[in-house]
Tab-separated table of C-alpha atoms and ligand atoms in Angstrom:
chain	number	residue	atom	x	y	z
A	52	UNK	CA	37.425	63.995	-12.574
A	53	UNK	CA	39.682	61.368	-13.904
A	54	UNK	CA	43.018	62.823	-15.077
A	55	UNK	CA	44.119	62.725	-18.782
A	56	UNK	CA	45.525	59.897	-19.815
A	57	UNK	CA	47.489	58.426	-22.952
A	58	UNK	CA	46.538	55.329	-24.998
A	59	UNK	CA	50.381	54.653	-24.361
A	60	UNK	CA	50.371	54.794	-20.602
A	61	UNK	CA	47.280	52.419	-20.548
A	62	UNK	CA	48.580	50.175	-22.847
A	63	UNK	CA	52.141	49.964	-20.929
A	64	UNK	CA	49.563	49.309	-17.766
A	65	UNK	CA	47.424	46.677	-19.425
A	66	UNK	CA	44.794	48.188	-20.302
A	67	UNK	CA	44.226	46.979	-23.833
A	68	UNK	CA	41.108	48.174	-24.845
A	69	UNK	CA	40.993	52.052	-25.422
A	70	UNK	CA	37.394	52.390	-27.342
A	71	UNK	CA	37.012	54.565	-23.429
A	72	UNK	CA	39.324	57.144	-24.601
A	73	UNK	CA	36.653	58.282	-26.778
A	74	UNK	CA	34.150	58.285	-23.888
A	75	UNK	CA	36.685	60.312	-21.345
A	76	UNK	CA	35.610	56.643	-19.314
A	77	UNK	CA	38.751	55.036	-18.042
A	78	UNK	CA	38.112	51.329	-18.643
A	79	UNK	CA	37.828	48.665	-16.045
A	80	UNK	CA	41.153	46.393	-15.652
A	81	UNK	CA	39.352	43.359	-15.087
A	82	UNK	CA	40.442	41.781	-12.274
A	83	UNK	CA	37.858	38.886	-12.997
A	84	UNK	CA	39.170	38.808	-17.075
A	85	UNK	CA	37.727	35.322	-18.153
A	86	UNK	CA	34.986	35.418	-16.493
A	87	UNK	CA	31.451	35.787	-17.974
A	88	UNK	CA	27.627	35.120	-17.716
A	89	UNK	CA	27.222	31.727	-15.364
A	90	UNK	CA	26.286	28.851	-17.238
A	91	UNK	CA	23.050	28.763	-14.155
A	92	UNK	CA	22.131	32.052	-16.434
A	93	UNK	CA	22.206	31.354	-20.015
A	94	UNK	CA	20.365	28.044	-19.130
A	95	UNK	CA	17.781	29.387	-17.285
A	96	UNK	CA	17.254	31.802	-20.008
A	97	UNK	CA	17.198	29.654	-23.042
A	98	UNK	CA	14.707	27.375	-20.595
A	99	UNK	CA	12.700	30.345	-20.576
A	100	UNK	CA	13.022	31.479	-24.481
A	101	UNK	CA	12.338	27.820	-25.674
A	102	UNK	CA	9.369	27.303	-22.858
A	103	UNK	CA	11.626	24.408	-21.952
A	104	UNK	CA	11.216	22.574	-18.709
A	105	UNK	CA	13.767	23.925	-16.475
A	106	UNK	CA	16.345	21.442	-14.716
A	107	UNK	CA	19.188	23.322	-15.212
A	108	UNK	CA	19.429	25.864	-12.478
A	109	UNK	CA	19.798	24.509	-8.656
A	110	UNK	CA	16.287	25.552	-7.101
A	111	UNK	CA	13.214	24.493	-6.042
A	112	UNK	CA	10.109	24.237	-8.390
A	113	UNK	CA	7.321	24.439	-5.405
A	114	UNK	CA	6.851	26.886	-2.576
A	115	UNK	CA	8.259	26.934	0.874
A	116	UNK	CA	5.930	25.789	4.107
A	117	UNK	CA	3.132	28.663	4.591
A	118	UNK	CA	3.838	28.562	7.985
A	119	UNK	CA	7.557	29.734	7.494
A	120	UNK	CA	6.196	32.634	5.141
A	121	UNK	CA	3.710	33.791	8.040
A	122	UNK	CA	6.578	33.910	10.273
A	123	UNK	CA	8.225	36.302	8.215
A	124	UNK	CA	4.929	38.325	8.018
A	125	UNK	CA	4.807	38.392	11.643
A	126	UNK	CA	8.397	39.317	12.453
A	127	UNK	CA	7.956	42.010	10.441
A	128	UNK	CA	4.088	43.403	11.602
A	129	UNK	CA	6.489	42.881	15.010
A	130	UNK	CA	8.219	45.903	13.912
A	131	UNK	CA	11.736	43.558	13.522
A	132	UNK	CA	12.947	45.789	10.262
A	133	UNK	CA	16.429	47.022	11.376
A	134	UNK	CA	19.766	45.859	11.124
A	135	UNK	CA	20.512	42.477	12.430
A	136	UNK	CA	23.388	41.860	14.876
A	137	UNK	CA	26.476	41.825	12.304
A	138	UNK	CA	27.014	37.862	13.517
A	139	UNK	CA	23.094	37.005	12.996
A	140	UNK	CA	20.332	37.111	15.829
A	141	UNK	CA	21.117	35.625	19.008
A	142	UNK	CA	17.811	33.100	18.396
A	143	UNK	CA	18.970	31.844	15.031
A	144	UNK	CA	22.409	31.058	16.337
A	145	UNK	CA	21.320	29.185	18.794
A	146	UNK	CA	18.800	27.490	17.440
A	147	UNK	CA	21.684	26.612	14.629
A	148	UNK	CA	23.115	25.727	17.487
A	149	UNK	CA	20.888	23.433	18.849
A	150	UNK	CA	20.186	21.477	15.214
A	151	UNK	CA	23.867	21.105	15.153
A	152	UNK	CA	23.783	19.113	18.927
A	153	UNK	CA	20.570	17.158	17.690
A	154	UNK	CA	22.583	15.979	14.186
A	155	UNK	CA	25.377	15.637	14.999
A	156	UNK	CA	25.778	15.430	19.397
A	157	UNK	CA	28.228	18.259	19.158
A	158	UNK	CA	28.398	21.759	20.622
A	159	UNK	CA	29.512	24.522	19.518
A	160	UNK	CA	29.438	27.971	20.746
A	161	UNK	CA	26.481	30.525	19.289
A	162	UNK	CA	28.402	33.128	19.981
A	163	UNK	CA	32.071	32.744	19.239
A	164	UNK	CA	31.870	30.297	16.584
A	165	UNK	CA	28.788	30.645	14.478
A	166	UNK	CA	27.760	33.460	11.917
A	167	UNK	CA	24.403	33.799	9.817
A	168	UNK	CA	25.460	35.019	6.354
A	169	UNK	CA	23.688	36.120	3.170
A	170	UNK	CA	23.602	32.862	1.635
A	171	UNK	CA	26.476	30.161	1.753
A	172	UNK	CA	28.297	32.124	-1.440
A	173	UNK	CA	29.068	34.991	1.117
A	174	UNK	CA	30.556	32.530	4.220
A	175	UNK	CA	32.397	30.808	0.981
A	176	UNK	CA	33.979	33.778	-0.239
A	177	UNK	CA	34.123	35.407	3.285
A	178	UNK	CA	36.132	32.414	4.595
A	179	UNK	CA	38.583	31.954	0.932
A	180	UNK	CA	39.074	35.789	1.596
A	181	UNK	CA	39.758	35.973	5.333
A	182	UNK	CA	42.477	32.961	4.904
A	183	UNK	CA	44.161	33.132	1.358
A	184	UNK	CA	46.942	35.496	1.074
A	185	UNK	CA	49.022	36.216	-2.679
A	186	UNK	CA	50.846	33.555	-3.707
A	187	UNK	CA	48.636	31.148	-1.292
A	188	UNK	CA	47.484	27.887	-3.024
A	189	UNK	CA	44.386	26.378	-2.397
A	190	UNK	CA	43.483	23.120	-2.997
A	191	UNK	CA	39.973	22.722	-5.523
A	192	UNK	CA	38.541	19.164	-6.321
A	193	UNK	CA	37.084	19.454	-10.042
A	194	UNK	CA	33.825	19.227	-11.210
A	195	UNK	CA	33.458	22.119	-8.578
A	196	UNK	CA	31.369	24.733	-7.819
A	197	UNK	CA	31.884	27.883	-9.423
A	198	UNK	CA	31.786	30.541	-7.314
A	199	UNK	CA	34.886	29.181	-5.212
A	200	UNK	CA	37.715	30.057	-8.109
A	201	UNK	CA	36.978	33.600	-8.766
A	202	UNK	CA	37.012	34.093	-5.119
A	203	UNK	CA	40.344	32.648	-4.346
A	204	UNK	CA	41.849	34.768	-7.802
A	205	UNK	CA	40.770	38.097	-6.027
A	206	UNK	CA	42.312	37.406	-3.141
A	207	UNK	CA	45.575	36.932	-5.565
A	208	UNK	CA	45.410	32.660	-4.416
A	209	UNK	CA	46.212	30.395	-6.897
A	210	UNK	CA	44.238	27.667	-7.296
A	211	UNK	CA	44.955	23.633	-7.768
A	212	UNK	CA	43.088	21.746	-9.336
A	213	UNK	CA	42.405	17.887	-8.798
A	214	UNK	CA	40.058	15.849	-10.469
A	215	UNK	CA	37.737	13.933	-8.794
A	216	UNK	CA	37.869	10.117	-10.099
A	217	UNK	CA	35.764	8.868	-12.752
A	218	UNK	CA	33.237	7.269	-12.640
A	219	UNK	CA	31.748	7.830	-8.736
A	220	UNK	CA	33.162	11.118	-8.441
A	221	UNK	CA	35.578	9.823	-5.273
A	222	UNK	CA	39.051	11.351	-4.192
A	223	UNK	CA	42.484	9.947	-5.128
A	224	UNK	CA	44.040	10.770	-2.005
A	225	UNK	CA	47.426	9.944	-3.521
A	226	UNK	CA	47.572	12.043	-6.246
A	227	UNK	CA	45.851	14.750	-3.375
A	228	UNK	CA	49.269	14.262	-1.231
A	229	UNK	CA	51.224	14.617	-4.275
A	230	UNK	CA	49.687	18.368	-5.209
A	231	UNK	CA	49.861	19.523	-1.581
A	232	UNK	CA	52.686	21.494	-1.610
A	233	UNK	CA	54.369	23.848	1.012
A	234	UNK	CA	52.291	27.004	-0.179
A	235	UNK	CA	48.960	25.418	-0.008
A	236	UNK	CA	46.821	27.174	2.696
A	237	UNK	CA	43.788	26.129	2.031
A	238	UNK	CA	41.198	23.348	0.767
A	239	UNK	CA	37.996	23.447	-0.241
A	240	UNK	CA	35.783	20.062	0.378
A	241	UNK	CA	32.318	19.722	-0.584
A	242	UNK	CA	29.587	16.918	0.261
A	243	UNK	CA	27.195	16.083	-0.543
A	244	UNK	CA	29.239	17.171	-3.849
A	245	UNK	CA	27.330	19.116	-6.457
A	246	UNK	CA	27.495	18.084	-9.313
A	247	UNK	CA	28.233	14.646	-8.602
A	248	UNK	CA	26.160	13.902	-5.280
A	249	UNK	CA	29.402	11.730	-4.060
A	250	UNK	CA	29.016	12.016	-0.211
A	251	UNK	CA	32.150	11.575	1.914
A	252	UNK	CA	32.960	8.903	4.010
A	253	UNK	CA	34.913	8.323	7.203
A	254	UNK	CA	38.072	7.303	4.966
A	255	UNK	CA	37.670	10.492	3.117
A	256	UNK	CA	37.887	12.370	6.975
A	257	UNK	CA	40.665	10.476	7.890
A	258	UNK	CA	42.926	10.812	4.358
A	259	UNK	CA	41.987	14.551	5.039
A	260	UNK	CA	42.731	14.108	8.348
A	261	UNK	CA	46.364	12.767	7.742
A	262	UNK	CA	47.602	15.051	4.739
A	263	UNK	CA	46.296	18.813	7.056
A	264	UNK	CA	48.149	16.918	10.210
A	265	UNK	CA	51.132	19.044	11.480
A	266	UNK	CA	50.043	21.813	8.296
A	267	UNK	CA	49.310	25.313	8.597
A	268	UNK	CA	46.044	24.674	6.316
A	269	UNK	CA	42.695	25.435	6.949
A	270	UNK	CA	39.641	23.901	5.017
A	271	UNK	CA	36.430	24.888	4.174
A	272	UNK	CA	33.563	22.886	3.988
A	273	UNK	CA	31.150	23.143	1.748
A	274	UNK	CA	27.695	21.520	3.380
A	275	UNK	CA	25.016	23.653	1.490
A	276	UNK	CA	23.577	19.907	0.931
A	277	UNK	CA	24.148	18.283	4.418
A	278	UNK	CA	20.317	17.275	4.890
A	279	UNK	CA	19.581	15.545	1.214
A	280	UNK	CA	21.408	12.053	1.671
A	281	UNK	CA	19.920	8.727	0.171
A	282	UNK	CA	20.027	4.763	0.484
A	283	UNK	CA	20.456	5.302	4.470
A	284	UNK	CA	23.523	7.277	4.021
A	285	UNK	CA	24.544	9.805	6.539
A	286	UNK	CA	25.762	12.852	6.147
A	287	UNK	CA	29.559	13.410	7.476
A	288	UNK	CA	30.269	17.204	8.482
A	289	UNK	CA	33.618	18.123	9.183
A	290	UNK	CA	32.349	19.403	12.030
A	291	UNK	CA	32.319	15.711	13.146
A	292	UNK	CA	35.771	14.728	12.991
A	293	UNK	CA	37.834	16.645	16.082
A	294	UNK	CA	41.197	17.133	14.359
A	295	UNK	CA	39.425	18.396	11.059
A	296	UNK	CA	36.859	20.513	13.009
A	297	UNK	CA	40.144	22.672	14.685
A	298	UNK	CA	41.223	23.554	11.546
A	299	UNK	CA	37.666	23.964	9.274
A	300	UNK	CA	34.742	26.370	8.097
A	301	UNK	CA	31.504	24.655	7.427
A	302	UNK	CA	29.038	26.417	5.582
A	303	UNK	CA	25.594	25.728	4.602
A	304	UNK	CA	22.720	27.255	3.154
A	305	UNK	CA	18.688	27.489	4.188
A	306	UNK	CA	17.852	28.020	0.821
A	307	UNK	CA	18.458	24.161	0.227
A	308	UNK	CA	16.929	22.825	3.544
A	309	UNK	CA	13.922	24.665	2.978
A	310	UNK	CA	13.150	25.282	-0.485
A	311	UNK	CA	13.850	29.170	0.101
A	312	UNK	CA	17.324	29.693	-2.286
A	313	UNK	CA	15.670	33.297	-3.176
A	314	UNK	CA	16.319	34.383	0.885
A	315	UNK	CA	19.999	33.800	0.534
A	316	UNK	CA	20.121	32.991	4.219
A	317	UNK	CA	23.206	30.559	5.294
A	318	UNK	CA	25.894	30.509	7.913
A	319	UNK	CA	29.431	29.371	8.705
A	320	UNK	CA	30.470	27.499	11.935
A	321	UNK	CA	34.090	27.917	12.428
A	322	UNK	CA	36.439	27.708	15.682
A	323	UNK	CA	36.084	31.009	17.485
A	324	UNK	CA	39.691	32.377	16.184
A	325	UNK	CA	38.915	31.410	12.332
A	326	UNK	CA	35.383	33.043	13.044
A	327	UNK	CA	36.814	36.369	14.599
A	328	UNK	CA	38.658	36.294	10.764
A	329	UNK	CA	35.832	35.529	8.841
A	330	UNK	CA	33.981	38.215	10.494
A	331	UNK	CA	36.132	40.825	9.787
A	332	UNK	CA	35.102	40.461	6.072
A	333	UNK	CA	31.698	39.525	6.586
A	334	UNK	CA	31.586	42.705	8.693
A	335	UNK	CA	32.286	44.455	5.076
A	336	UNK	CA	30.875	42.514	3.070
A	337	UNK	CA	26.950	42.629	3.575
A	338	UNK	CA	27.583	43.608	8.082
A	339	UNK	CA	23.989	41.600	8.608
A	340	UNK	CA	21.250	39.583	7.103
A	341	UNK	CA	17.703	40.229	6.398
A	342	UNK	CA	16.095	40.624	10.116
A	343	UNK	CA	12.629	39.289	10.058
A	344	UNK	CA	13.845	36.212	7.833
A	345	UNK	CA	16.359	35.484	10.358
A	346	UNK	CA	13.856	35.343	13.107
A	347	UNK	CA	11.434	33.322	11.236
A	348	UNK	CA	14.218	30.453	10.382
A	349	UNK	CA	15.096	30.191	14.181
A	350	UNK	CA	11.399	29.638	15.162
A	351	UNK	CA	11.077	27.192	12.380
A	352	UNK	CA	14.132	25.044	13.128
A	353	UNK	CA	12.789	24.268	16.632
A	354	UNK	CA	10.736	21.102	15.009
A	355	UNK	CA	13.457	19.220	14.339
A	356	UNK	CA	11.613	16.663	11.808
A	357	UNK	CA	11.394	19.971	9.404
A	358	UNK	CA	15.048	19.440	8.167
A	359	UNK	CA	14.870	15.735	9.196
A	360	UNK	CA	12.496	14.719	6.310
A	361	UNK	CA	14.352	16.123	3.733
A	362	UNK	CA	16.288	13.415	2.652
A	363	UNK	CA	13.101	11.202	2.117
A	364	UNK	CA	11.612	14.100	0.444
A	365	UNK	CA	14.313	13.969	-2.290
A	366	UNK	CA	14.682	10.420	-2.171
A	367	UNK	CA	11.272	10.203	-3.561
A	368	UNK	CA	11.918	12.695	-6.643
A	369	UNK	CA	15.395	10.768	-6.952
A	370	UNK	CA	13.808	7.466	-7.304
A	371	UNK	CA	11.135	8.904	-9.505
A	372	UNK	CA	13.520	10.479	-11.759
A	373	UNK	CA	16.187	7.379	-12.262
A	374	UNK	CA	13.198	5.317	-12.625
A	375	UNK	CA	12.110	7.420	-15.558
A	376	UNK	CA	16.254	7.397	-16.806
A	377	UNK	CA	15.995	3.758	-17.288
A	378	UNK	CA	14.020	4.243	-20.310
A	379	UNK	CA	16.077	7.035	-21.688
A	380	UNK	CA	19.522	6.105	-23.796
A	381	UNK	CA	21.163	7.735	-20.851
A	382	UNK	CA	23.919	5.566	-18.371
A	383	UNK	CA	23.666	6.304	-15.168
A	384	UNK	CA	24.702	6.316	-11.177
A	385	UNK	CA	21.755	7.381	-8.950
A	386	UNK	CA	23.138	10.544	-6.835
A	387	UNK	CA	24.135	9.810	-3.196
A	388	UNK	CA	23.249	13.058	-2.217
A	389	UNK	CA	22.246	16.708	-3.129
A	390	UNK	CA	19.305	17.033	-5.452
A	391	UNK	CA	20.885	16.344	-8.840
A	392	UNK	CA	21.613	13.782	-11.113
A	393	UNK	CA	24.016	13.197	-13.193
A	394	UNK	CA	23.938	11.001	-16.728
A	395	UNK	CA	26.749	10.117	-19.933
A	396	UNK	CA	25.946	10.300	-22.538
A	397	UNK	CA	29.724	9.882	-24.360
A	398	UNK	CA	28.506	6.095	-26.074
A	399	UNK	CA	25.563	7.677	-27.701
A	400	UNK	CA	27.377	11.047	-29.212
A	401	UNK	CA	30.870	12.512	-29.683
A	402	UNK	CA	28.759	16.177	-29.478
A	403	UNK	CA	30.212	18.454	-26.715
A	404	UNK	CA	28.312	18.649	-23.712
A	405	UNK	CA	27.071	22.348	-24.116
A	406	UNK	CA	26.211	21.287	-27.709
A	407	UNK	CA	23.765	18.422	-26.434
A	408	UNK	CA	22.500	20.540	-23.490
A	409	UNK	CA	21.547	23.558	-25.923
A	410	UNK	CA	19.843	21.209	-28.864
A	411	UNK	CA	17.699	19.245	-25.828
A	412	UNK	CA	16.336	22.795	-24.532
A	413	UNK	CA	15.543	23.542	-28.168
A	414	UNK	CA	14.572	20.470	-29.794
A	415	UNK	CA	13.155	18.204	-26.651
A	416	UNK	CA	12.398	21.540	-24.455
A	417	UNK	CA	14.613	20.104	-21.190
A	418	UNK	CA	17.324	22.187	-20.188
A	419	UNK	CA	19.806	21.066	-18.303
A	420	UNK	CA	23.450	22.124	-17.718
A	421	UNK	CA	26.925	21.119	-19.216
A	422	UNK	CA	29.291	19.245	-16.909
A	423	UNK	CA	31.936	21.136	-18.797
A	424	UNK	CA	31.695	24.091	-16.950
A	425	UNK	CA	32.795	22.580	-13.518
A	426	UNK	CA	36.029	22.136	-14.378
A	427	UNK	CA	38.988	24.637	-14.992
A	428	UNK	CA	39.646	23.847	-18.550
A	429	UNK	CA	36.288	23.029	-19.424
A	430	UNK	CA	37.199	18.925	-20.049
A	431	UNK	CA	34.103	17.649	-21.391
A	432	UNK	CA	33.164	14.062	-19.905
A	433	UNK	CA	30.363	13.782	-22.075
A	434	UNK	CA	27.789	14.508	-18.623
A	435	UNK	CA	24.613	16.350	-18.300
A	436	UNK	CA	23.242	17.568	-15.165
A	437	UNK	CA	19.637	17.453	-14.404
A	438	UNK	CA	17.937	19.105	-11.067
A	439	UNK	CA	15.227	16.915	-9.794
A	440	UNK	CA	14.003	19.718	-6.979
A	441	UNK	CA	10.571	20.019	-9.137
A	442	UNK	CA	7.109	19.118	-8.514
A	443	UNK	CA	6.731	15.532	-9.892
A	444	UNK	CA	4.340	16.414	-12.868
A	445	UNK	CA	7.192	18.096	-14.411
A	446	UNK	CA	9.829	15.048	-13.742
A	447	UNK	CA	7.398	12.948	-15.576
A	448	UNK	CA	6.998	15.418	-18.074
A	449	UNK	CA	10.739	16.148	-18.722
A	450	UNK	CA	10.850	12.296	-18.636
A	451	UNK	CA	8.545	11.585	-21.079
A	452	UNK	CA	10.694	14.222	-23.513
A	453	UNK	CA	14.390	12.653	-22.450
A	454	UNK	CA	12.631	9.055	-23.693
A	455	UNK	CA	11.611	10.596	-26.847
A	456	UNK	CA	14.491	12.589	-27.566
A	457	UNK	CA	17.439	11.620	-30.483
A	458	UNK	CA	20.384	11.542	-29.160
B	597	PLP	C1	27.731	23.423	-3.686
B	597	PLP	C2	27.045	24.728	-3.463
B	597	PLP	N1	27.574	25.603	-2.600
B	597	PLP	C3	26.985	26.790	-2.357
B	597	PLP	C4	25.821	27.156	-2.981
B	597	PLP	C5	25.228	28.509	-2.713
B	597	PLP	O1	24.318	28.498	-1.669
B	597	PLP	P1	23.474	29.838	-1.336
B	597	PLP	O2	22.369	29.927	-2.332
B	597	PLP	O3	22.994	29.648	0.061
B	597	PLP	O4	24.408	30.985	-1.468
B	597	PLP	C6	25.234	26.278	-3.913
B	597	PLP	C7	24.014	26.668	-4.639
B	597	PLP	O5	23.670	26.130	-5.669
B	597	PLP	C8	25.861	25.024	-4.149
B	597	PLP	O6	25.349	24.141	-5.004
């Protein structure tokens, strides 16, 4: 039973909203009070209420390989339907393992220093949690993500936000020495960046490199994209640089590399005393991920060119898609990486971003989401974001729409 309580004793606590007093339901202090429905969400739903093409949302429009879908059916007719080790099964980690040595000629230890989590969100959060303390400050490049700020708020961090630089999304490493301050702990990198697809390079690693030098900061890596890179680029994990790798978590996600987000099946390689950290939270966070799932990934990773291909694969829907965006009133970059595109829009318009984004789903039935959202205090560069992970009937289709549309 929840004890009596006073509208003045949850008022002088901060509760402020006391329509539960009527209910005997003590209300819920948020500890999470701006946030709300992900933009991902309302997208995908007005996509869906306007029969709109859908390149809003971050996933696949085709299937996965058949043959990875009959491994799960056979891991499971194997009977493989209990509880996974808490760090992942022995096979995936080292076949992660392995991948890692055939990528990028390093090695790292299955056991001590690699975990198989329930998508990258949970080695995210379980990393921000096992390393930011109260008062903490942790370092955020903006557009960003959006799961990474309400994790580092629960854990009481505070985060700082820099801007990446306009208009090719790259770091000002200046300005970056000039925020780090004696409380930060932490900073959170991501490449290939979503939403900007700006891939690091080696001067990025070695800016890094400098300003952490000496520091008691860790950083976590944000890979989910490491296999879609165009133009020839390559990929540069933190893993690959020895005085970053000391100090990092790098996360990625199977749900990108192949075409399986609804699995939620990632991991986190991390130096075995980080990892012992991140484990105690992962531990109580989800303990283990799905069994059969992870058995089936570690049998599929064995052919390397599986995860190799995937940046041609993109490149191909990339291409397609900018092709298409030449016709269009749009300016653009074409993405270095990830599998989205940005485009301005800011000389056609001086409508906000979620403005344009809503009347396109409605009136041109293409959805596709606000760049707004990525930053803290929703600055509006005038910026759409479009997914081109979709069959190529339904690029051309959206194409055909963006060309026709009125901006
Ligand atoms: C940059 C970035 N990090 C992490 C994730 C989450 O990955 P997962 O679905 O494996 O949790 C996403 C998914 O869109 C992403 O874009």
């Amino acid at each position: 039973m929840f004890p009596l309580v006073t509208g003045a004793y949850w008022q002088k606590s901060g509760y402020t909203h006391l329509s539960f007093l009527h209910q005997n339901i003590p209300e819920v202090k948020s500890k999470l009070p701006n946030i709300g429905q992900t933009i991902f969400t309302v997208m995908s739903q007005l996509a869906q209420n306007e029969k709109a093409i859908n390149l809003s949302q971050g996933f696949p429009g085709f299937d996965c390989d058949s043959e990875l879908q009959k491994l799960v059916s056979h891991f499971m007719q194997k009977g493989h339907n209990q509880y996974a080790p808490m760090s992942g099964m022995p096979k995936l980690r080292e076949a992660i393992a392995e991948k890692t040595r055939k990528t990028l000629s390093i090695n790292v230890d299955p056991d001590s220093e690699i975990t198989v989590t329930s998508g990258a969100t949970e080695a995210l959060f379980a990393a921000i949690t096992a390393t930011v303390h109260a008062g903490d400050e942790v370092i955020v490049f903006e557009p960003a993500y959006d799961s990474y700020q309400p994790a580092i708020e629960l854990s009481g961090g505070i985060p700082v936000f820099i801007p990446l630089t306009m208009p090719d999304f790259s770091i000002d490493w200046d300005l970056v020495k000039s925020k780090v301050s004696d409380k930060a702990r932490l900073i959170i990198i991501n490449t290939p960046h979503n939403p900007s697809g700006y891939v690091w390079t080696s001067d990025d690693l070695a800016q890094l490199a400098a300003i952490v030098e000496d520091k008691c900061i860790y950083i976590l890596s944000d890979e989910v994209y490491e296999h879609i890179v165009f133009d020839g680029r390559k990929h540069l994990s933190l893993l690959s640089h020895p005085q970053l790798r000391k100090k990092s978590f790098v996360c990625s996600s199977f749900g990108k590399t192949f075409h399986i987000t609804g699995w939620k099946i990632g991991y986190c390689i991390a130096p075995k005393a980080l990892t012992v950290e991140l484990r105690k939270v992962h531990q109580y966070l989800t303990f283990s991920t799905s069994t059969p799932m992870q058995l089936a990934i570690a049998e599929y990773l064995e052919e390397e060119s599986r995860y190799l291909k995937l940046s041609a694969f993109y490149q191909q829907k990339r291409d397609l898609f900018c092709e298409g965006l030449k016709s269009t009133p749009f300016k653009f970059f074409p993405a270095q990486g990830s599998f989205f595109q940005l485009v301005e829009y800011g000389h056609l318009t001086d409508c906000s971003d979620l403005d344009l984004a809503v009347r396109l789903t409605k009136e041109n039935k293409v959805a596709s989401i606000p760049i707004s959202v990525f930053y803290s205090g929703n600055q509006d560069p005038k910026m759409l974001r479009f997914c081109f992970a979709k069959r190529d009937e339904e690029l051309l289709q959206a194409l055909d729409r963006l060309q026709k549309a009125n901006i």
